C-alpha cells in the first residue's frame, strides 16, 4: 500500500531555470495539495487540486508558479525562472474522495529544491 | 499575522516521562485540529486529530486536549520514548476549507 510519492527528492537548479516537481497521490485518493516549507518555518498551503481541476490556488505566488493534476499521471508543480528565494522543501499531500468535512491529508516525503 | 503559534521551539524530556506540546490559535473559525510528527528529510506523518465538538481525544500514548474558550490545544505523550524525538506541528483547519494552517513546530527530544 504505497503512500504519497514525490520525485525527485532533491532538485538543484540555477537561477532562471525551470523546476518541475511531481506527486503521485495514495491509491484511491483524488485530492492533491501542495505545501511549501521555508527554513525554520511551518508548512504553508499553496494549492489544492482534484483531477483536471484547480480548486483553490490562493497560496500560490501569482507569477512563475503553476500546478496541474491531469486525468492521467501525477500532479505537477512547475516553477518557471527560479530565484534563490524559491529554495525550500515542497510537500505534496493527498486525501480520499470527500465523505465529509474531516479529510485527513497524508504527506509525501517532499522535494528539496535548491536554487544556486 | 500568525494564526497558529507554537511558542516552544524545542522541548527535552526524559524517557518515560510526559511530553506536553502546546499550540495557540487566533482564528475562531477553526473547527478541526490535527497534529503531525515530522522526522528530518521526511514528510509530516499524521498523528492524531480532534474536532471542535470535543475537548479530548485519546489514541494510545497520545492525547490531544482542546480548550476552545482559550483557543489552545495541547498534545500529551505518555510515556515518552526516544523514537518520539521529532518535530511536532499542530495544523488547524477552518470550517468549509481544505487549507491546513501549520504552526512553526516544536522539536521534541526524548532523552534515554
PDB file of N, CA, C and O in Angstrom, chain B residues 5-34:
ATOM      1  N   UNK B   5       0.318  29.460  16.671  1.00  0.00           N
ATOM      2  CA  UNK B   5       1.614  29.656  17.317  1.00  0.00           C
ATOM      3  C   UNK B   5       1.985  28.471  18.177  1.00  0.00           C
ATOM      4  O   UNK B   5       1.184  28.004  18.988  1.00  0.00           O
ATOM      5  N   UNK B   6       3.185  27.996  17.974  1.00  0.00           N
ATOM      6  CA  UNK B   6       3.764  27.002  18.866  1.00  0.00           C
ATOM      7  C   UNK B   6       4.964  27.698  19.488  1.00  0.00           C
ATOM      8  O   UNK B   6       6.013  27.813  18.868  1.00  0.00           O
ATOM      9  N   UNK B   7       4.766  28.192  20.697  1.00  0.00           N
ATOM     10  CA  UNK B   7       5.726  29.123  21.272  1.00  0.00           C
ATOM     11  C   UNK B   7       7.010  28.473  21.779  1.00  0.00           C
ATOM     12  O   UNK B   7       7.986  29.178  22.021  1.00  0.00           O
ATOM     13  N   UNK B   8       6.977  27.152  21.938  1.00  0.00           N
ATOM     14  CA  UNK B   8       8.204  26.477  22.367  1.00  0.00           C
ATOM     15  C   UNK B   8       8.873  25.856  21.151  1.00  0.00           C
ATOM     16  O   UNK B   8       8.396  24.846  20.651  1.00  0.00           O
ATOM     17  N   UNK B   9       9.972  26.417  20.688  1.00  0.00           N
ATOM     18  CA  UNK B   9      10.631  25.830  19.526  1.00  0.00           C
ATOM     19  C   UNK B   9      11.229  24.460  19.823  1.00  0.00           C
ATOM     20  O   UNK B   9      11.365  23.638  18.914  1.00  0.00           O
ATOM     21  N   UNK B  10      11.563  24.217  21.103  1.00  0.00           N
ATOM     22  CA  UNK B  10      12.159  22.924  21.422  1.00  0.00           C
ATOM     23  C   UNK B  10      11.784  22.522  22.846  1.00  0.00           C
ATOM     24  O   UNK B  10      11.444  23.362  23.685  1.00  0.00           O
ATOM     25  N   UNK B  11      11.861  21.202  23.064  1.00  0.00           N
ATOM     26  CA  UNK B  11      11.489  20.631  24.357  1.00  0.00           C
ATOM     27  C   UNK B  11      12.292  19.358  24.563  1.00  0.00           C
ATOM     28  O   UNK B  11      12.373  18.524  23.656  1.00  0.00           O
ATOM     29  N   UNK B  12      12.889  19.219  25.743  1.00  0.00           N
ATOM     30  CA  UNK B  12      13.615  17.985  26.079  1.00  0.00           C
ATOM     31  C   UNK B  12      12.938  17.315  27.262  1.00  0.00           C
ATOM     32  O   UNK B  12      12.609  17.976  28.251  1.00  0.00           O
ATOM     33  N   UNK B  13      12.737  16.007  27.144  1.00  0.00           N
ATOM     34  CA  UNK B  13      12.029  15.243  28.171  1.00  0.00           C
ATOM     35  C   UNK B  13      12.763  13.934  28.399  1.00  0.00           C
ATOM     36  O   UNK B  13      13.302  13.338  27.450  1.00  0.00           O
ATOM     37  N   UNK B  14      12.767  13.475  29.621  1.00  0.00           N
ATOM     38  CA  UNK B  14      13.390  12.200  29.936  1.00  0.00           C
ATOM     39  C   UNK B  14      12.479  11.056  29.494  1.00  0.00           C
ATOM     40  O   UNK B  14      11.238  11.143  29.604  1.00  0.00           O
ATOM     41  N   UNK B  15      13.078  10.010  28.999  1.00  0.00           N
ATOM     42  CA  UNK B  15      12.323   8.818  28.606  1.00  0.00           C
ATOM     43  C   UNK B  15      11.429   8.352  29.754  1.00  0.00           C
ATOM     44  O   UNK B  15      11.854   8.308  30.911  1.00  0.00           O
ATOM     45  N   UNK B  16      10.177   8.014  29.423  1.00  0.00           N
ATOM     46  CA  UNK B  16       9.238   7.522  30.429  1.00  0.00           C
ATOM     47  C   UNK B  16       8.382   8.614  31.046  1.00  0.00           C
ATOM     48  O   UNK B  16       7.328   8.334  31.621  1.00  0.00           O
ATOM     49  N   UNK B  17       8.810   9.884  30.895  1.00  0.00           N
ATOM     50  CA  UNK B  17       8.039  10.988  31.461  1.00  0.00           C
ATOM     51  C   UNK B  17       7.031  11.489  30.438  1.00  0.00           C
ATOM     52  O   UNK B  17       6.977  11.034  29.306  1.00  0.00           O
ATOM     53  N   UNK B  18       6.236  12.465  30.841  1.00  0.00           N
ATOM     54  CA  UNK B  18       5.221  13.024  29.954  1.00  0.00           C
ATOM     55  C   UNK B  18       5.800  14.178  29.137  1.00  0.00           C
ATOM     56  O   UNK B  18       6.570  14.989  29.643  1.00  0.00           O
ATOM     57  N   UNK B  19       5.453  14.204  27.846  1.00  0.00           N
ATOM     58  CA  UNK B  19       5.769  15.348  26.989  1.00  0.00           C
ATOM     59  C   UNK B  19       4.478  16.111  26.748  1.00  0.00           C
ATOM     60  O   UNK B  19       3.446  15.502  26.416  1.00  0.00           O
ATOM     61  N   UNK B  20       4.539  17.426  26.904  1.00  0.00           N
ATOM     62  CA  UNK B  20       3.365  18.266  26.650  1.00  0.00           C
ATOM     63  C   UNK B  20       3.753  19.333  25.635  1.00  0.00           C
ATOM     64  O   UNK B  20       4.630  20.156  25.888  1.00  0.00           O
ATOM     65  N   UNK B  21       3.102  19.276  24.485  1.00  0.00           N
ATOM     66  CA  UNK B  21       3.367  20.241  23.422  1.00  0.00           C
ATOM     67  C   UNK B  21       2.138  21.128  23.265  1.00  0.00           C
ATOM     68  O   UNK B  21       1.010  20.634  23.217  1.00  0.00           O
ATOM     69  N   UNK B  22       2.371  22.428  23.194  1.00  0.00           N
ATOM     70  CA  UNK B  22       1.272  23.386  23.188  1.00  0.00           C
ATOM     71  C   UNK B  22       1.125  24.106  21.855  1.00  0.00           C
ATOM     72  O   UNK B  22       2.095  24.271  21.106  1.00  0.00           O
ATOM     73  N   UNK B  23      -0.108  24.548  21.635  1.00  0.00           N
ATOM     74  CA  UNK B  23      -0.421  25.241  20.390  1.00  0.00           C
ATOM     75  C   UNK B  23      -1.531  26.253  20.677  1.00  0.00           C
ATOM     76  O   UNK B  23      -2.550  25.891  21.285  1.00  0.00           O
ATOM     77  N   UNK B  24      -1.331  27.493  20.280  1.00  0.00           N
ATOM     78  CA  UNK B  24      -2.348  28.526  20.444  1.00  0.00           C
ATOM     79  C   UNK B  24      -2.777  29.041  19.073  1.00  0.00           C
ATOM     80  O   UNK B  24      -1.956  29.128  18.165  1.00  0.00           O
ATOM     81  N   UNK B  25      -4.038  29.392  18.953  1.00  0.00           N
ATOM     82  CA  UNK B  25      -4.528  29.887  17.672  1.00  0.00           C
ATOM     83  C   UNK B  25      -5.426  31.099  17.900  1.00  0.00           C
ATOM     84  O   UNK B  25      -5.919  31.344  18.999  1.00  0.00           O
ATOM     85  N   UNK B  26      -5.623  31.850  16.844  1.00  0.00           N
ATOM     86  CA  UNK B  26      -6.404  33.082  16.967  1.00  0.00           C
ATOM     87  C   UNK B  26      -7.729  33.024  16.196  1.00  0.00           C
ATOM     88  O   UNK B  26      -8.645  33.775  16.498  1.00  0.00           O
ATOM     89  N   UNK B  27      -7.824  32.113  15.225  1.00  0.00           N
ATOM     90  CA  UNK B  27      -8.987  32.091  14.342  1.00  0.00           C
ATOM     91  C   UNK B  27     -10.105  31.233  14.941  1.00  0.00           C
ATOM     92  O   UNK B  27      -9.986  30.007  15.035  1.00  0.00           O
ATOM     93  N   UNK B  28     -11.204  31.872  15.338  1.00  0.00           N
ATOM     94  CA  UNK B  28     -12.301  31.133  15.969  1.00  0.00           C
ATOM     95  C   UNK B  28     -13.070  30.266  14.964  1.00  0.00           C
ATOM     96  O   UNK B  28     -13.947  29.494  15.347  1.00  0.00           O
ATOM     97  N   UNK B  29     -12.750  30.387  13.675  1.00  0.00           N
ATOM     98  CA  UNK B  29     -13.417  29.567  12.656  1.00  0.00           C
ATOM     99  C   UNK B  29     -12.776  28.179  12.524  1.00  0.00           C
ATOM    100  O   UNK B  29     -13.329  27.310  11.855  1.00  0.00           O
ATOM    101  N   UNK B  30     -11.630  27.983  13.133  1.00  0.00           N
ATOM    102  CA  UNK B  30     -11.008  26.652  13.067  1.00  0.00           C
ATOM    103  C   UNK B  30     -11.914  25.639  13.748  1.00  0.00           C
ATOM    104  O   UNK B  30     -12.392  25.864  14.869  1.00  0.00           O
ATOM    105  N   UNK B  31     -12.164  24.511  13.071  1.00  0.00           N
ATOM    106  CA  UNK B  31     -13.066  23.520  13.662  1.00  0.00           C
ATOM    107  C   UNK B  31     -12.490  22.106  13.659  1.00  0.00           C
ATOM    108  O   UNK B  31     -13.146  21.160  14.106  1.00  0.00           O
ATOM    109  N   UNK B  32     -11.299  21.962  13.142  1.00  0.00           N
ATOM    110  CA  UNK B  32     -10.688  20.631  13.091  1.00  0.00           C
ATOM    111  C   UNK B  32      -9.201  20.826  13.261  1.00  0.00           C
ATOM    112  O   UNK B  32      -8.597  21.684  12.605  1.00  0.00           O
ATOM    113  N   UNK B  33      -8.615  20.031  14.157  1.00  0.00           N
ATOM    114  CA  UNK B  33      -7.226  20.272  14.556  1.00  0.00           C
ATOM    115  C   UNK B  33      -6.448  18.966  14.446  1.00  0.00           C
ATOM    116  O   UNK B  33      -6.872  17.940  14.978  1.00  0.00           O
ATOM    117  N   UNK B  34      -5.333  19.031  13.766  1.00  0.00           N
ATOM    118  CA  UNK B  34      -4.505  17.841  13.608  1.00  0.00           C
ATOM    119  C   UNK B  34      -3.137  18.090  14.206  1.00  0.00           C
ATOM    120  O   UNK B  34      -2.646  19.223  14.264  1.00  0.00           O
TER     121      UNK B  34
END
